[in-house]
Coordinates of C-alpha atoms and ligand atoms in Angstrom, one line a residue:
X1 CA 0.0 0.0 0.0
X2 CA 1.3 3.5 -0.7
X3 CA 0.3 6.3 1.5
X4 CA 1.5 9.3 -0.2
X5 CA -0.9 12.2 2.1
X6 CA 2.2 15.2 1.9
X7 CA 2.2 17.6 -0.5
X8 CA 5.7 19.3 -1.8
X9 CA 5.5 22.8 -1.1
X10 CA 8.8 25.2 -0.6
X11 CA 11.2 22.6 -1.0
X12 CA 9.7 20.3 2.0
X13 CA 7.5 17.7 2.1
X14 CA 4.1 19.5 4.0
X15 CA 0.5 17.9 5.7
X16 CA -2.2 19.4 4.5
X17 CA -3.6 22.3 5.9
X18 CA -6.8 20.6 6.6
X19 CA -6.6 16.7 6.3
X20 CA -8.6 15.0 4.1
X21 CA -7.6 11.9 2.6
X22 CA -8.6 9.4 -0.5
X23 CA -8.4 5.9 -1.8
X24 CA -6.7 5.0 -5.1
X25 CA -7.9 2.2 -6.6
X26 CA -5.9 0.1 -9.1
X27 CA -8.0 -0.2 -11.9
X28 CA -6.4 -4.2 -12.6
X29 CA -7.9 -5.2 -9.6
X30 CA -10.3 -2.9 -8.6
X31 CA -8.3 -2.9 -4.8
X32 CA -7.5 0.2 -2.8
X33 CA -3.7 0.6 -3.6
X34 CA -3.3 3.5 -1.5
X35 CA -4.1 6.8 0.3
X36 CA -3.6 10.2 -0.9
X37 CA -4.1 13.5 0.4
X38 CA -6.9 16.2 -1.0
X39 CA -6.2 19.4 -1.4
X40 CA -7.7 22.9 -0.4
X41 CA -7.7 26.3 -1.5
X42 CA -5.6 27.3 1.4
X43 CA -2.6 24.9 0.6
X44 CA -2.7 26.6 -3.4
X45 CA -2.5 29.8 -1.8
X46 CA 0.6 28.7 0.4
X47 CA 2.2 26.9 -2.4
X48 CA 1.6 29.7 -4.8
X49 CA 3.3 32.4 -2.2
X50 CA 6.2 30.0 -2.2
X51 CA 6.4 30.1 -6.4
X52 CA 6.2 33.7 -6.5
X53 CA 9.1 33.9 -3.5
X54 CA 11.2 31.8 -5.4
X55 CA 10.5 33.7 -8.9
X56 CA 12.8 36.1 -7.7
X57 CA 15.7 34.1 -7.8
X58 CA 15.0 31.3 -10.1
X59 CA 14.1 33.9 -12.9
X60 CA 17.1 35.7 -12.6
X61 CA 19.4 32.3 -12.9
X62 CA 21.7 31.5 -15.8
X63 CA 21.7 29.3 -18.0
X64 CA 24.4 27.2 -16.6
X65 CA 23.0 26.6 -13.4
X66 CA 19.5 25.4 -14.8
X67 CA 21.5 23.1 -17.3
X68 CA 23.3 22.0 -14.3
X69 CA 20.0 21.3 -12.5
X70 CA 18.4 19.3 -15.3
X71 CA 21.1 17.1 -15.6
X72 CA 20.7 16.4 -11.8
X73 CA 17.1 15.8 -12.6
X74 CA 17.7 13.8 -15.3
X75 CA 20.3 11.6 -13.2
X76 CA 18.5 10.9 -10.4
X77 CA 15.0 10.2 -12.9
X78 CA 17.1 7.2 -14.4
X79 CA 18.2 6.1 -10.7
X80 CA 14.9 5.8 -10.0
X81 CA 13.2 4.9 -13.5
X82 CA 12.5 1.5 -12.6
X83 CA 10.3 2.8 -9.6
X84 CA 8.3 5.6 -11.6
X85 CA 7.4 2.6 -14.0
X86 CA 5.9 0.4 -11.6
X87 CA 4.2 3.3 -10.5
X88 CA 2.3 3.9 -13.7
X89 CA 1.5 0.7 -13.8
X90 CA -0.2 0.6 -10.5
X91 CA -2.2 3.7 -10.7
X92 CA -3.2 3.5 -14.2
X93 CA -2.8 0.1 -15.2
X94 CA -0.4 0.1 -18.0
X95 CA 1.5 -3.3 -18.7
X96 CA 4.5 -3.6 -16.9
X97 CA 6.6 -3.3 -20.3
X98 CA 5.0 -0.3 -21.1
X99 CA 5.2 1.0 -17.9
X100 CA 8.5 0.7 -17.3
X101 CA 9.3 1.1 -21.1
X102 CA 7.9 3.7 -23.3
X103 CA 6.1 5.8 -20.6
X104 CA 9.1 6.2 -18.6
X105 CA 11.2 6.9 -21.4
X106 CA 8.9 9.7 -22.8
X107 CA 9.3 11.2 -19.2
X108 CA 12.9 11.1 -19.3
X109 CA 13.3 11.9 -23.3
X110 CA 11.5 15.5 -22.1
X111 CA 14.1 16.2 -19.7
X112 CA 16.7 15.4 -22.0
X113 CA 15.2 17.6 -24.7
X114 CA 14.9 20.7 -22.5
X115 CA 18.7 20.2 -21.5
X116 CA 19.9 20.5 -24.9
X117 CA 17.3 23.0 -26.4
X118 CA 18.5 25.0 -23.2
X119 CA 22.3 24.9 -24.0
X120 CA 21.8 27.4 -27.1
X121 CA 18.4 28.6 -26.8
X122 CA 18.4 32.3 -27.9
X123 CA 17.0 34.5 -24.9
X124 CA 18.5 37.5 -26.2
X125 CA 18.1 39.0 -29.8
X126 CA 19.2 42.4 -31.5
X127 CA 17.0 43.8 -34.0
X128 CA 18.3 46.8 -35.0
X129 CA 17.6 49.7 -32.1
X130 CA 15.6 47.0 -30.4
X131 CA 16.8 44.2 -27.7
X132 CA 14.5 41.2 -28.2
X133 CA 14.5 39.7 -24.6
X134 CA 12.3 36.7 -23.8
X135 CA 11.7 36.2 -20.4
X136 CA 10.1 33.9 -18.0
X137 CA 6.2 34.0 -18.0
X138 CA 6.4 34.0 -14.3
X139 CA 4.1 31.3 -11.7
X140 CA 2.7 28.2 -13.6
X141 CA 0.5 26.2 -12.9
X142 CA 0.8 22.9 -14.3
X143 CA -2.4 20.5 -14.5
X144 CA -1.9 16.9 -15.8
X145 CA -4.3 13.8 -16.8
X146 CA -3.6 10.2 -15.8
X147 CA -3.3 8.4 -19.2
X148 CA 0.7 8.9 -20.5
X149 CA 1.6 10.5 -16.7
X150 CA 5.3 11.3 -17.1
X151 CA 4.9 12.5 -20.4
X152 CA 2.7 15.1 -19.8
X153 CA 4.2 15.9 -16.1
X154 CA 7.6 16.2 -17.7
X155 CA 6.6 17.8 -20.5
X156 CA 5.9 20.4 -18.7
X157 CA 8.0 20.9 -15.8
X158 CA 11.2 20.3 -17.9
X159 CA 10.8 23.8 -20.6
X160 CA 9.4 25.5 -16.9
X161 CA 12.4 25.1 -15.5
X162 CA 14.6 25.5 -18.0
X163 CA 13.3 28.9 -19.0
X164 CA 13.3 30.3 -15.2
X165 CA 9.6 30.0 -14.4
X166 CA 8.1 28.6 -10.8
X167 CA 5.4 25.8 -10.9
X168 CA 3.0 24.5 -8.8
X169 CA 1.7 20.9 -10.1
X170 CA -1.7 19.5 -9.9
X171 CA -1.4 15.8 -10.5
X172 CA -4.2 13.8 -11.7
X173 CA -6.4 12.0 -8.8
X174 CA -6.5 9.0 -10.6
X175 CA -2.9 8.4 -11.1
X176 CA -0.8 10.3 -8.1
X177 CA 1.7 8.3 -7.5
X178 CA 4.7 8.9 -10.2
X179 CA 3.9 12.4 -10.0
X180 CA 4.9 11.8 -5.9
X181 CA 7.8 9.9 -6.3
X182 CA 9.1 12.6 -9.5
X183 CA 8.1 15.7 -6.4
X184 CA 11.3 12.9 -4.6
X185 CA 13.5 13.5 -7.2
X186 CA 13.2 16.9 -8.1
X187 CA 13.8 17.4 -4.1
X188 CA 16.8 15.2 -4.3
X189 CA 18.0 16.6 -7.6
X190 CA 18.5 20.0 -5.4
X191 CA 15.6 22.2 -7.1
X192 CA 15.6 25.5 -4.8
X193 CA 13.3 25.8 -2.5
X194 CA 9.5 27.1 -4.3
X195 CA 10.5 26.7 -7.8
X196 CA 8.9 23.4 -7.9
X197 CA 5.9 22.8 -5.8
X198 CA 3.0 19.8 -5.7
X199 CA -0.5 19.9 -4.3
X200 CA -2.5 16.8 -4.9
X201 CA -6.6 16.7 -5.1
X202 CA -9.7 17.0 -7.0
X203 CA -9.7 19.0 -10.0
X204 CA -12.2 21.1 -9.4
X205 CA -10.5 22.3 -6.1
X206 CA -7.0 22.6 -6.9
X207 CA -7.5 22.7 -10.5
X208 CA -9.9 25.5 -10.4
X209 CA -8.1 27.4 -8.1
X210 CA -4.9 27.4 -10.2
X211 CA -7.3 28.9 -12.8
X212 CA -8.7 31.6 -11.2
X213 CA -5.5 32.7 -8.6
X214 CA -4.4 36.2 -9.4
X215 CA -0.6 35.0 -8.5
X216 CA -0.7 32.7 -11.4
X217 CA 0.7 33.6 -14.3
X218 CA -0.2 30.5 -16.8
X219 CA -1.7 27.5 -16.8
X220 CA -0.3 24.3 -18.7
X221 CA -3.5 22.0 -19.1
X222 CA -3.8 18.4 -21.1
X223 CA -6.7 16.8 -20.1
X224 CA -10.4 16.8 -21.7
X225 CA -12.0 19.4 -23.7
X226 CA -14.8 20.0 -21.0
X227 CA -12.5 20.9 -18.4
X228 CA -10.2 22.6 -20.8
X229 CA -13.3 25.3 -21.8
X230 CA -14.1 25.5 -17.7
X231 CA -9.9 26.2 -17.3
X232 CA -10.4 29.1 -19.8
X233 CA -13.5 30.2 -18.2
X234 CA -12.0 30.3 -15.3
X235 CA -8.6 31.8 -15.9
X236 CA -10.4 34.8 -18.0
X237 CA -10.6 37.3 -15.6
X238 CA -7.2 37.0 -14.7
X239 CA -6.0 37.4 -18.1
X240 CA -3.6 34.9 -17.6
X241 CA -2.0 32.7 -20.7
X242 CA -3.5 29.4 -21.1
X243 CA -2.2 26.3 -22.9
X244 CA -4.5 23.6 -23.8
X245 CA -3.2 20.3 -25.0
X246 CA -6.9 18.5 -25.6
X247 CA -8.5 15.5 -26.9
X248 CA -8.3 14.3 -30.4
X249 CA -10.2 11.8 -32.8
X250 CA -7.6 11.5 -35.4
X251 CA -7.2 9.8 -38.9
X252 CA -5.0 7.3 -40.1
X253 CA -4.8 7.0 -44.1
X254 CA -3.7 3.6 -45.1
X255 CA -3.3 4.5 -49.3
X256 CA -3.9 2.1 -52.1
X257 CA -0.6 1.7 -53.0
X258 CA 0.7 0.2 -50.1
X259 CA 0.5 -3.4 -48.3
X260 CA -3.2 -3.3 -46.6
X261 CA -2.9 -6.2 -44.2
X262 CA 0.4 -5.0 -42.9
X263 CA -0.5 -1.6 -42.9
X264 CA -4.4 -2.2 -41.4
X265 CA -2.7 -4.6 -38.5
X266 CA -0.1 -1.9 -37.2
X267 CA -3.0 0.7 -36.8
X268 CA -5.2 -1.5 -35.0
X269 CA -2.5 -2.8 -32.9
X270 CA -1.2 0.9 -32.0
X271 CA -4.9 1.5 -31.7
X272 CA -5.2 -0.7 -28.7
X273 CA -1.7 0.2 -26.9
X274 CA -2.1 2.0 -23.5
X275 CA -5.6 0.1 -24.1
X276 CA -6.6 2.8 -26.1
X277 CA -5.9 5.7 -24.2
X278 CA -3.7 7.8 -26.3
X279 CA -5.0 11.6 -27.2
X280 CA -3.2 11.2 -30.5
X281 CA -4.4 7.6 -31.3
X282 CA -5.2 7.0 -34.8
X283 CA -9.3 6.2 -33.6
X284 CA -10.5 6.3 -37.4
X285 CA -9.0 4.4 -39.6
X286 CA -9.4 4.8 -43.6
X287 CA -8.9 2.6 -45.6
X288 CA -10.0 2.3 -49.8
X289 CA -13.2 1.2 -49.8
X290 CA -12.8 -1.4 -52.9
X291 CA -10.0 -2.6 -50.5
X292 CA -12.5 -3.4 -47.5
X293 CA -12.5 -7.0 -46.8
X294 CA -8.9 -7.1 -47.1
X295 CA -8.6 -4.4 -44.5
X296 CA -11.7 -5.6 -42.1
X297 CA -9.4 -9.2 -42.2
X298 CA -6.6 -8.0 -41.1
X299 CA -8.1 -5.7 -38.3
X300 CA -9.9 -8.8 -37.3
X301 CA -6.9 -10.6 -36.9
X302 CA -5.0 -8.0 -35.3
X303 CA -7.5 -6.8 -32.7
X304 CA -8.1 -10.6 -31.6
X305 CA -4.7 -11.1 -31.2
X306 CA -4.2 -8.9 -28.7
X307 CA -3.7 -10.3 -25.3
X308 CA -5.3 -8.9 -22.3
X309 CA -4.6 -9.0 -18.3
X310 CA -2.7 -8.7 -15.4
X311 CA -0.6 -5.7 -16.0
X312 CA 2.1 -7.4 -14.2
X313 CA 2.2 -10.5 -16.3
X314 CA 3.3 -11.4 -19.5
X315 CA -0.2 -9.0 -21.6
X316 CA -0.2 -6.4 -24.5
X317 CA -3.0 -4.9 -22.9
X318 CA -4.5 -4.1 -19.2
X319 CA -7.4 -2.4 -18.1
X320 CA -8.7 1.0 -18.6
X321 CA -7.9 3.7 -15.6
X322 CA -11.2 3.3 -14.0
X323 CA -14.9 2.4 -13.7
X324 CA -16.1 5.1 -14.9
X325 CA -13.9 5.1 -17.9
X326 CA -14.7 1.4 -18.6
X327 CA -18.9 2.7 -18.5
X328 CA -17.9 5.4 -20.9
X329 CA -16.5 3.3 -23.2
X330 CA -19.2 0.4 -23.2
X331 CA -21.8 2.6 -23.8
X332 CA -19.7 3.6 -26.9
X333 CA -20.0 0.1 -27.7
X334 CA -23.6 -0.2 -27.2
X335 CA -24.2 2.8 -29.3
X336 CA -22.2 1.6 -31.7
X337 CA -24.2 -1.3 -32.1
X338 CA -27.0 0.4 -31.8
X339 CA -26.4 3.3 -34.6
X340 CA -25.6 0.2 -37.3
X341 CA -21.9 -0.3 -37.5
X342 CA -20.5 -3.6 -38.0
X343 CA -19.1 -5.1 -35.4
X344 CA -16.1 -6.9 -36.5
X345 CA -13.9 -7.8 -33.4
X346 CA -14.0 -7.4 -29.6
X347 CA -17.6 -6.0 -28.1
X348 CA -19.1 -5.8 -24.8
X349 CA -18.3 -6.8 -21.6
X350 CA -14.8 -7.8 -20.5
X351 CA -12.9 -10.4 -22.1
X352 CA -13.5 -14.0 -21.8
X353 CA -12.0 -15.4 -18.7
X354 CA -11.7 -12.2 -16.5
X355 CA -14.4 -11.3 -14.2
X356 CA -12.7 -8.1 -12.0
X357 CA -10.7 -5.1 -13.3
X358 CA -11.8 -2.7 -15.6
X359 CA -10.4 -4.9 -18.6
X360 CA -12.1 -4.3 -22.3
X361 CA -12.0 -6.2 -25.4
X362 CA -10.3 -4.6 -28.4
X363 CA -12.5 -3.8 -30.4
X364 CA -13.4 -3.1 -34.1
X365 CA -16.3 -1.5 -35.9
X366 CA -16.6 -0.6 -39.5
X367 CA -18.7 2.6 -39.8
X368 CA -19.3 6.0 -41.5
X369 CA -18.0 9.2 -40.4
X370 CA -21.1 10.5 -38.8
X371 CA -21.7 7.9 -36.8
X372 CA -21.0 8.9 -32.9
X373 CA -18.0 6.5 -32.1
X374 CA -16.7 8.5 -34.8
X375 CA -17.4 11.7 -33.4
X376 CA -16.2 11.6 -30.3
X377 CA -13.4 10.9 -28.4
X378 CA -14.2 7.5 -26.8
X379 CA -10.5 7.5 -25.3
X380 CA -10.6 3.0 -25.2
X381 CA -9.5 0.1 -27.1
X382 CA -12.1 0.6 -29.7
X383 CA -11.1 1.4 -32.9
X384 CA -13.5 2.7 -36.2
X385 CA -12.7 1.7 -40.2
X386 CA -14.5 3.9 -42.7
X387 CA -13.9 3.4 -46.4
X388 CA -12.7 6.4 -48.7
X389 CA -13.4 6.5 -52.4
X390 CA -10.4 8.2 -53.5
X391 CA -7.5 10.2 -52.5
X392 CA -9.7 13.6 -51.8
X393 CA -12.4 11.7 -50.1
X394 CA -9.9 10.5 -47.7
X395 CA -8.6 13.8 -47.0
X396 CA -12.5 15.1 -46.6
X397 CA -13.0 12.5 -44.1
X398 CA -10.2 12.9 -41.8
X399 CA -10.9 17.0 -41.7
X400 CA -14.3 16.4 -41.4
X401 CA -14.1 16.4 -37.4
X402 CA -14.3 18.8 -34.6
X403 CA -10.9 17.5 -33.7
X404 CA -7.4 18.0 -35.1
X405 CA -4.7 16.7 -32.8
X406 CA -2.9 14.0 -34.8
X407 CA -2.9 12.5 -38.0
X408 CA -1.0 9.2 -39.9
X409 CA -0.6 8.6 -43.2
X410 CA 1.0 5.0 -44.7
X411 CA 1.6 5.0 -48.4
X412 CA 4.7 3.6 -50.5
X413 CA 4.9 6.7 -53.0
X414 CA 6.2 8.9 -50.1
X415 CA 5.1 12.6 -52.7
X416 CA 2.4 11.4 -52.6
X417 CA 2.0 10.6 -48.5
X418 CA 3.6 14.1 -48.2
X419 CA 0.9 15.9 -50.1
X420 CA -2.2 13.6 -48.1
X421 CA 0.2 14.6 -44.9
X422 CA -0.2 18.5 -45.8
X423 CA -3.8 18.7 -46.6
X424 CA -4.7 17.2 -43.0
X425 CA -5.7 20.0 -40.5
X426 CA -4.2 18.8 -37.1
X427 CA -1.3 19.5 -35.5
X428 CA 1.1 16.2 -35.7
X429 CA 1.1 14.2 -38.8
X430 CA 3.5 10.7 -38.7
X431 CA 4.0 9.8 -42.3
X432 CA 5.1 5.6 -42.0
X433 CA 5.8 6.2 -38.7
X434 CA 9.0 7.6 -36.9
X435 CA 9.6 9.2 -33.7
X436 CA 10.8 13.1 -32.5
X437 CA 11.7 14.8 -28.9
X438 CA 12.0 17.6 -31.3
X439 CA 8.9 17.8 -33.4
X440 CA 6.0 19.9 -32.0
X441 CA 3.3 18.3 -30.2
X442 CA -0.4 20.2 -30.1
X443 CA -3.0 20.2 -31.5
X444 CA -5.9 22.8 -34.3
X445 CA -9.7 23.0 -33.3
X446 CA -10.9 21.5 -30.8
X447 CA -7.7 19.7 -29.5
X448 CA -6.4 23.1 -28.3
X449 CA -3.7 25.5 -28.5
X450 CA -0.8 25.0 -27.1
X451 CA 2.7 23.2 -28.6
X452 CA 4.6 21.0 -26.3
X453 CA 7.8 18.9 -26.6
X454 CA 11.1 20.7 -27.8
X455 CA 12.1 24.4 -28.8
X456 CA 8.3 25.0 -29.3
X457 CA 7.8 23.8 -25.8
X458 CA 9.6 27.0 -24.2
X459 CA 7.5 29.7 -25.9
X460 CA 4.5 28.4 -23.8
X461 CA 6.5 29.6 -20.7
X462 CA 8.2 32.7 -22.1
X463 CA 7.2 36.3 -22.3
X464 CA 8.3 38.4 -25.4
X465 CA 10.0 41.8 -23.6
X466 CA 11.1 44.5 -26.5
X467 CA 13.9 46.7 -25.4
X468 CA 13.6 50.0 -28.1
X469 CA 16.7 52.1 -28.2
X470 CA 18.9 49.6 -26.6
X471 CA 21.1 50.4 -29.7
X472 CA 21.6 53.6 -31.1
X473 CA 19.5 54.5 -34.0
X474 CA 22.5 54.6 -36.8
Ligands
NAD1 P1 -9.6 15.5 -17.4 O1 -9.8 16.7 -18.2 O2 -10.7 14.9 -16.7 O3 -8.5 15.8 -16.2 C1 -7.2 16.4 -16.5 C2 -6.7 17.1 -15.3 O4 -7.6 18.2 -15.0 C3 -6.8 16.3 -14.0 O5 -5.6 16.6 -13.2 C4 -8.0 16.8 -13.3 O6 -8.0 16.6 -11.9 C5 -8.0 18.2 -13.7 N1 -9.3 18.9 -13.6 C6 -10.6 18.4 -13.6 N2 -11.5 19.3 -13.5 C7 -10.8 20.5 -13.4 C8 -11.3 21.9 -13.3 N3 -12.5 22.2 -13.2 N4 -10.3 22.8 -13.3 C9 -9.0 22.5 -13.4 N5 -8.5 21.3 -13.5 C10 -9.5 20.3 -13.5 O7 -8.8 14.5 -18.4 P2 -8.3 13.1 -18.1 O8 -9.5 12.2 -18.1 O9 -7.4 13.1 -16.9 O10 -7.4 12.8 -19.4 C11 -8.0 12.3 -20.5 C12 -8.1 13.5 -21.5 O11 -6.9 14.1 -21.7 C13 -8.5 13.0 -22.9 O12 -9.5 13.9 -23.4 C14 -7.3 13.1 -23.7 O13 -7.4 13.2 -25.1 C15 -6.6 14.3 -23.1 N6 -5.2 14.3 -23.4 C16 -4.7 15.2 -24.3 C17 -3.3 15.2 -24.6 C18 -2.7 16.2 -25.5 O14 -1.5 16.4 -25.5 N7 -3.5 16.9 -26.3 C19 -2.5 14.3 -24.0 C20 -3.0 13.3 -23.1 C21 -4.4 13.4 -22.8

């Protein structure tokens, strides 16, 4: 059992100003795994003082010493990697392998980043009579969902760190414990006291009071488009900047001239990793309608290979994060069912054999764009094929959404890929694949309006400052 009740506030670990505790349950078995701490308005305000203390100091740093810090950081996150991994696993039900693979190694690839974006990032500009300074946006607050946790947590506090702002974190309250043991290793690491601060609890509490505090300065938010709108909402009178990083229904384009079953079985099977719970997974998948029965076998095949269970054993896929998530998603089902898509692997229910945990089948439907479960984010293992008649058609159908995060596009003739690639309105297109720290992360529409990961990443906590007659007019 972990019982993680302190929050990290001015470089100490703190109680709660009033106590008030809460079970997490791990969603494999449906057990309480632990105890956390909930949060108040008083211990924002206290941890937000602290921030603003430490702004003084931490803003005014140089370079060296915050690339001295991060590699600290990103030391003592390896020494402990193996920890932060079983973690996620725990809290949010991940496979072990993931867990303790790709999860943890997205956490520790945005440290990385920052530290060598850092090393000859260009704070300073001349431009003509003008100095060009960009400067620290000042207190953050930092609020993070439960589905990738140290992605999104480092994501963040690595480019707030390494451009001289002060943070308060809000983890999410499904998935608190890598967020606890990362508050360790900052701490350890030597972060000065305030710059980095950590108060656990509902969203609606700490979340909401992030928004609306008149010592915050931004908010960095991934999470749901509901609560993103109520973040704005709430941070509007403030005026402060707000980054959204939202949710995403995006297209994958499998083209004609490339191998379908191949093609058809790695989008289903990336479909279902994370079982499914991947803002950027590829949720509709197009494929060439005269091509259909070639593509609905090999999704078939794919889907129903897929082995689910204990995340600690030997599975590809574990449960979803919760209850209520596992509701969500099997009423997507039903109404999947119900609004006439073929149903062509997976279904309701859990799969055979397990009777606890909130475990769902990977599922396939075949369906048409308007249907709902292509509409809307249903953020599980379920996965929709639509058939396009040509190459414009394709395009039509993966714009025609309110969402515009991601985008994939798997084609032999790589011009052509390119030019599909171009026309798609979302943020992050992955033409056969491939992987970059570097490469932008955010999303058009709907799916918000921030840019994470790399150089982009550090304009979200940077104010532009312009310094006229710095140089003498000539
Ligand atoms: P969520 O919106 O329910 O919660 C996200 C965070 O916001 C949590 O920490 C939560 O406690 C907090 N929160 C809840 N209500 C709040 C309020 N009123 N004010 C301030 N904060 C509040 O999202 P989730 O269920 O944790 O995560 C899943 C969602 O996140 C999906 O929609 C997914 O697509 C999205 N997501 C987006 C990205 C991206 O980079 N675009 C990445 C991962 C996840």
């Amino acid at each position: 059992m972990r019982n993680y009740t302190q929050f990290y506030i001015d470089g100490a670990f703190v109680d709660p100003i009033t106590p008030k505790t809460a079970e997490v349950i791990n969603p494999a078995t449906e057990a309480v795994s632990g105890t956390i701490s909930l949060g108040s308005e008083a211990d924002v305000d206290k941890a937000v003082a602290a921030a603003r203390r430490a702004f003084a100091s931490w803003s005014v740093s140089t370079v060296a010493e915050r690339t001295d810090l991060l590699g600290a950081i990103l030391a003592e996150y390896e020494r402990r990697e193996r920890e932060l991994g079983e973690a996620v696993t725990e809290e949010m039900g991940a496979p072990l392998s993931l867990g303790c693979g790709f999860h943890t190694l997205l956490g520790k690839g945005h440290i990385g980043t920052a530290l060598e974006v850092l090393k000859t990032y260009k704070f300073e500009e001349e431009r003509g009579v003008t100095m060009i300074r960009k400067e620290p946006i000042g207190v953050c607050g930092l609020i993070t969902p439960w589905n990738w946790p140290m992605n999104q947590t480092c994501v963040k506090i690595a480019p707030a760190l390494a451009t001289g702002c002060t943070m308060i974190l809000k983890p999410p309250q499904l998935a608190p414990y890598s967020a606890q043991i990362l508050a360790e290793i900052l701490h350890t690491a030597g972060v000065p006291a305030g710059v980095f601060n950590m108060v656990q609890g509902a969203g609606s509490v700490i979340g909401a009071a992030l928004s609306r505090h008149k010592d915050v300065d931004m908010i960095s938010f991934t999470g749901s488009e509901p609560v993103g709108v109520q973040i704005q909402k709430d941070a509007a009178d403030t005026v402060k900047r707000v980054g959204l990083e939202l949710g995403g229904k995006s297209a994958w384009i499998v083209l004609d001239d490339t191998s379908m079953a191949a093609n058809v079985a790695g989008a289903t099977g990336g479909m279902m990793g994370n079982s499914g719970q991947t803002c950027s997974a590829g949720s509709r998948l197009l494929v060439p309608a005269a091509r259909m029965e070639e593509a609905i076998a090999a999704a078939a095949e794919a889907a129903n290979g897929v082995t689910v269970g204990d995340p600690t054993g030997n599975f590809a896929m574990g449960p979803v994060v919760s209850k209520s998530q596992y509701n969500i998603i099997q009423d997507y089902i039903t109404k999947g069912i119900d609004e006439g898509a073929t149903l062509i692997a997976g279904g309701p229910g859990r799969p055979e054999g397990i009777d606890k945990g909130w475990f769902v089948r990977p599922t396939v439907f075949v369906g048409t764009n308007d249907m709902v479960i292509a509409r809307e984010e249903i953020f599980g293992p379920v996965l929709v094929m639509i058939g396009y008649d040509d190459l414009d058609h394709a395009v039509e159908i993966a714009n025609d959404s309110d969402f515009g995060l991601g985008g994939y596009v798997s084609g032999e003739d790589l011009g052509v890929a390119r030019d599909v690639s171009k026309r798609m309105r979302t943020g992050a297109i992955w033409v056969n694949g491939g992987f970059d720290f570097n490469a932008p992360f955010g999303g058009y529409k709907r799916s918000g309006n921030g840019r994470e990961w790399g150089v982009e990443g550090f304009a979200e906590y940077l104010e532009t400052k312009a310094i006229v007659g710095w140089n003498a007019a000539g």
